[in-house]
PDB file of C-alpha atoms in Angstrom:
ATOM      1  CA  UNK A  13    -153.075 148.356 -18.042  1.00  0.00           C
ATOM      2  CA  UNK A  14    -149.825 146.436 -18.526  1.00  0.00           C
ATOM      3  CA  UNK A  15    -148.359 144.463 -15.637  1.00  0.00           C
ATOM      4  CA  UNK A  16    -144.715 143.466 -15.950  1.00  0.00           C
ATOM      5  CA  UNK A  17    -142.335 141.089 -14.213  1.00  0.00           C
ATOM      6  CA  UNK A  18    -138.800 139.834 -14.785  1.00  0.00           C
ATOM      7  CA  UNK A  19    -137.642 136.350 -13.877  1.00  0.00           C
ATOM      8  CA  UNK A  20    -134.018 135.275 -13.553  1.00  0.00           C
ATOM      9  CA  UNK A  21    -132.009 138.250 -12.413  1.00  0.00           C
ATOM     10  CA  UNK A  22    -129.485 136.007 -10.704  1.00  0.00           C
ATOM     11  CA  UNK A  23    -126.305 134.585 -12.185  1.00  0.00           C
ATOM     12  CA  UNK A  24    -126.274 130.846 -12.843  1.00  0.00           C
ATOM     13  CA  UNK A  25    -123.091 129.084 -13.935  1.00  0.00           C
ATOM     14  CA  UNK A  26    -121.521 132.386 -14.964  1.00  0.00           C
ATOM     15  CA  UNK A  27    -124.468 133.519 -17.112  1.00  0.00           C
ATOM     16  CA  UNK A  28    -127.680 135.502 -16.842  1.00  0.00           C
ATOM     17  CA  UNK A  29    -131.009 134.633 -18.424  1.00  0.00           C
ATOM     18  CA  UNK A  30    -133.618 137.269 -17.712  1.00  0.00           C
ATOM     19  CA  UNK A  31    -137.125 136.796 -19.088  1.00  0.00           C
ATOM     20  CA  UNK A  32    -139.578 139.682 -18.988  1.00  0.00           C
ATOM     21  CA  UNK A  33    -143.309 139.226 -19.379  1.00  0.00           C
ATOM     22  CA  UNK A  34    -145.774 142.023 -20.089  1.00  0.00           C
ATOM     23  CA  UNK A  35    -149.481 141.297 -19.553  1.00  0.00           C
ATOM     24  CA  UNK A  36    -152.026 143.640 -21.116  1.00  0.00           C
ATOM     25  CA  UNK A  37    -155.114 143.263 -18.947  1.00  0.00           C
ATOM     26  CA  UNK A  38    -158.546 144.761 -18.553  1.00  0.00           C
ATOM     27  CA  UNK A  39    -159.131 145.368 -14.853  1.00  0.00           C
ATOM     28  CA  UNK A  40    -161.750 146.600 -12.440  1.00  0.00           C
ATOM     29  CA  UNK A  41    -161.033 148.248  -9.137  1.00  0.00           C
ATOM     30  CA  UNK A  42    -160.482 144.987  -7.314  1.00  0.00           C
ATOM     31  CA  UNK A  43    -159.670 142.329  -9.878  1.00  0.00           C
ATOM     32  CA  UNK A  44    -158.262 141.390 -13.241  1.00  0.00           C
ATOM     33  CA  UNK A  45    -161.136 140.829 -15.700  1.00  0.00           C
ATOM     34  CA  UNK A  46    -159.328 139.577 -18.801  1.00  0.00           C
ATOM     35  CA  UNK A  47    -155.930 139.215 -20.411  1.00  0.00           C
ATOM     36  CA  UNK A  48    -155.848 140.946 -23.780  1.00  0.00           C
ATOM     37  CA  UNK A  49    -152.308 139.927 -24.729  1.00  0.00           C
ATOM     38  CA  UNK A  50    -148.860 138.887 -23.562  1.00  0.00           C
ATOM     39  CA  UNK A  51    -145.422 140.008 -24.629  1.00  0.00           C
ATOM     40  CA  UNK A  52    -142.053 138.471 -23.800  1.00  0.00           C
ATOM     41  CA  UNK A  53    -138.394 139.381 -24.103  1.00  0.00           C
ATOM     42  CA  UNK A  54    -135.123 137.785 -23.005  1.00  0.00           C
ATOM     43  CA  UNK A  55    -131.707 139.140 -22.119  1.00  0.00           C
ATOM     44  CA  UNK A  56    -128.348 137.680 -21.159  1.00  0.00           C
ATOM     45  CA  UNK A  57    -127.083 141.025 -19.819  1.00  0.00           C
ATOM     46  CA  UNK A  58    -126.198 141.688 -16.206  1.00  0.00           C
ATOM     47  CA  UNK A  59    -129.341 143.024 -14.477  1.00  0.00           C
ATOM     48  CA  UNK A  60    -128.651 146.747 -14.181  1.00  0.00           C
ATOM     49  CA  UNK A  61    -131.402 149.381 -14.167  1.00  0.00           C
ATOM     50  CA  UNK A  62    -130.703 150.081 -17.822  1.00  0.00           C
ATOM     51  CA  UNK A  63    -130.804 146.386 -18.780  1.00  0.00           C
ATOM     52  CA  UNK A  64    -134.031 145.712 -16.861  1.00  0.00           C
ATOM     53  CA  UNK A  65    -135.843 148.711 -18.317  1.00  0.00           C
ATOM     54  CA  UNK A  66    -134.653 147.741 -21.802  1.00  0.00           C
ATOM     55  CA  UNK A  67    -135.966 144.170 -21.506  1.00  0.00           C
ATOM     56  CA  UNK A  68    -139.285 145.456 -20.130  1.00  0.00           C
ATOM     57  CA  UNK A  69    -139.603 147.911 -23.033  1.00  0.00           C
ATOM     58  CA  UNK A  70    -138.934 145.021 -25.458  1.00  0.00           C
ATOM     59  CA  UNK A  71    -141.610 142.867 -23.787  1.00  0.00           C
ATOM     60  CA  UNK A  72    -144.130 145.737 -23.944  1.00  0.00           C
ATOM     61  CA  UNK A  73    -143.327 146.248 -27.648  1.00  0.00           C
ATOM     62  CA  UNK A  74    -144.071 142.519 -28.162  1.00  0.00           C
ATOM     63  CA  UNK A  75    -147.700 143.039 -27.023  1.00  0.00           C
ATOM     64  CA  UNK A  76    -150.448 143.025 -29.677  1.00  0.00           C
ATOM     65  CA  UNK A  77    -151.251 146.583 -28.490  1.00  0.00           C
ATOM     66  CA  UNK A  78    -147.935 148.085 -27.310  1.00  0.00           C
ATOM     67  CA  UNK A  79    -149.653 151.433 -26.632  1.00  0.00           C
ATOM     68  CA  UNK A  80    -151.612 150.010 -23.668  1.00  0.00           C
ATOM     69  CA  UNK A  81    -150.987 152.074 -20.533  1.00  0.00           C
ATOM     70  CA  UNK A  82    -150.073 152.445 -17.737  1.00  0.00           C
ATOM     71  CA  UNK A  83    -147.164 150.065 -17.216  1.00  0.00           C
ATOM     72  CA  UNK A  84    -147.276 148.764 -13.630  1.00  0.00           C
ATOM     73  CA  UNK A  85    -144.617 146.925 -11.606  1.00  0.00           C
ATOM     74  CA  UNK A  86    -143.582 146.022  -8.093  1.00  0.00           C
ATOM     75  CA  UNK A  87    -141.059 148.447  -6.557  1.00  0.00           C
ATOM     76  CA  UNK A  88    -138.315 145.830  -6.418  1.00  0.00           C
ATOM     77  CA  UNK A  89    -138.458 145.265 -10.164  1.00  0.00           C
ATOM     78  CA  UNK A  90    -136.539 148.482 -10.740  1.00  0.00           C
ATOM     79  CA  UNK A  91    -134.461 148.422  -7.560  1.00  0.00           C
ATOM     80  CA  UNK A  92    -136.946 150.743  -5.807  1.00  0.00           C
ATOM     81  CA  UNK A  93    -135.869 153.656  -7.973  1.00  0.00           C
ATOM     82  CA  UNK A  94    -138.308 156.588  -7.997  1.00  0.00           C
ATOM     83  CA  UNK A  95    -141.030 156.607 -10.645  1.00  0.00           C
ATOM     84  CA  UNK A  96    -139.538 159.645 -12.415  1.00  0.00           C
ATOM     85  CA  UNK A  97    -136.296 157.740 -13.007  1.00  0.00           C
ATOM     86  CA  UNK A  98    -138.011 154.652 -14.448  1.00  0.00           C
ATOM     87  CA  UNK A  99    -140.244 156.859 -16.613  1.00  0.00           C
ATOM     88  CA  UNK A 100    -137.156 158.095 -18.423  1.00  0.00           C
ATOM     89  CA  UNK A 101    -136.844 154.615 -19.910  1.00  0.00           C
ATOM     90  CA  UNK A 102    -140.502 153.541 -20.148  1.00  0.00           C
ATOM     91  CA  UNK A 103    -142.249 156.800 -21.035  1.00  0.00           C
ATOM     92  CA  UNK A 104    -144.443 158.804 -18.694  1.00  0.00           C
ATOM     93  CA  UNK A 105    -147.198 156.246 -18.070  1.00  0.00           C
ATOM     94  CA  UNK A 106    -145.353 154.097 -15.547  1.00  0.00           C
ATOM     95  CA  UNK A 107    -146.296 153.533 -11.920  1.00  0.00           C
ATOM     96  CA  UNK A 108    -145.782 151.150  -9.044  1.00  0.00           C
ATOM     97  CA  UNK A 109    -148.582 148.845  -7.861  1.00  0.00           C
ATOM     98  CA  UNK A 110    -151.282 150.603  -5.849  1.00  0.00           C
ATOM     99  CA  UNK A 111    -154.493 148.558  -6.244  1.00  0.00           C
ATOM    100  CA  UNK A 112    -155.535 144.934  -5.895  1.00  0.00           C
ATOM    101  CA  UNK A 113    -156.214 144.697  -9.640  1.00  0.00           C
ATOM    102  CA  UNK A 114    -152.754 146.046 -10.430  1.00  0.00           C
ATOM    103  CA  UNK A 115    -151.201 143.540  -8.043  1.00  0.00           C
ATOM    104  CA  UNK A 116    -153.118 140.675  -9.698  1.00  0.00           C
ATOM    105  CA  UNK A 117    -151.940 141.795 -13.145  1.00  0.00           C
ATOM    106  CA  UNK A 118    -148.309 141.923 -12.007  1.00  0.00           C
ATOM    107  CA  UNK A 119    -148.775 138.501 -10.401  1.00  0.00           C
ATOM    108  CA  UNK A 120    -150.026 137.119 -13.736  1.00  0.00           C
ATOM    109  CA  UNK A 121    -146.910 138.568 -15.392  1.00  0.00           C
ATOM    110  CA  UNK A 122    -144.778 136.914 -12.709  1.00  0.00           C
ATOM    111  CA  UNK A 123    -146.256 133.489 -13.477  1.00  0.00           C
ATOM    112  CA  UNK A 124    -145.807 134.030 -17.229  1.00  0.00           C
ATOM    113  CA  UNK A 125    -142.165 135.156 -16.898  1.00  0.00           C
ATOM    114  CA  UNK A 126    -141.284 132.310 -14.563  1.00  0.00           C
ATOM    115  CA  UNK A 127    -142.921 129.675 -16.793  1.00  0.00           C
ATOM    116  CA  UNK A 128    -141.269 131.052 -19.951  1.00  0.00           C
ATOM    117  CA  UNK A 129    -137.862 131.062 -18.263  1.00  0.00           C
ATOM    118  CA  UNK A 130    -138.296 127.452 -17.123  1.00  0.00           C
ATOM    119  CA  UNK A 131    -139.067 126.467 -20.732  1.00  0.00           C
ATOM    120  CA  UNK A 132    -135.840 128.103 -21.923  1.00  0.00           C
ATOM    121  CA  UNK A 133    -133.579 126.355 -19.409  1.00  0.00           C
TER     122      UNK A 133
END
């Protein structure tokens, strides 16, 4: 599974700096067992649906195994758009968080994206 998160979707001093993190993880039903790889991408674009899906796709492509599936995110990451709309950008193996393990993987991606963004500022 790949958990994703984007940090920095707000404008600061007239600019945007979005950092996406993709975490490829091995999970059980209730927890994250191991992290197999991390991918990152940055963007200075305004955070539209198109821009956020593009940066996520770039972060997933940066993984050692970019074919890992499914891609999982919190609903707010893509402005609560329906799954079928997000799948148009990220291929058919996308879904919103449903299990504890998926939530933990997305949380790991959140920490990675936030830390990477802080390093870039």
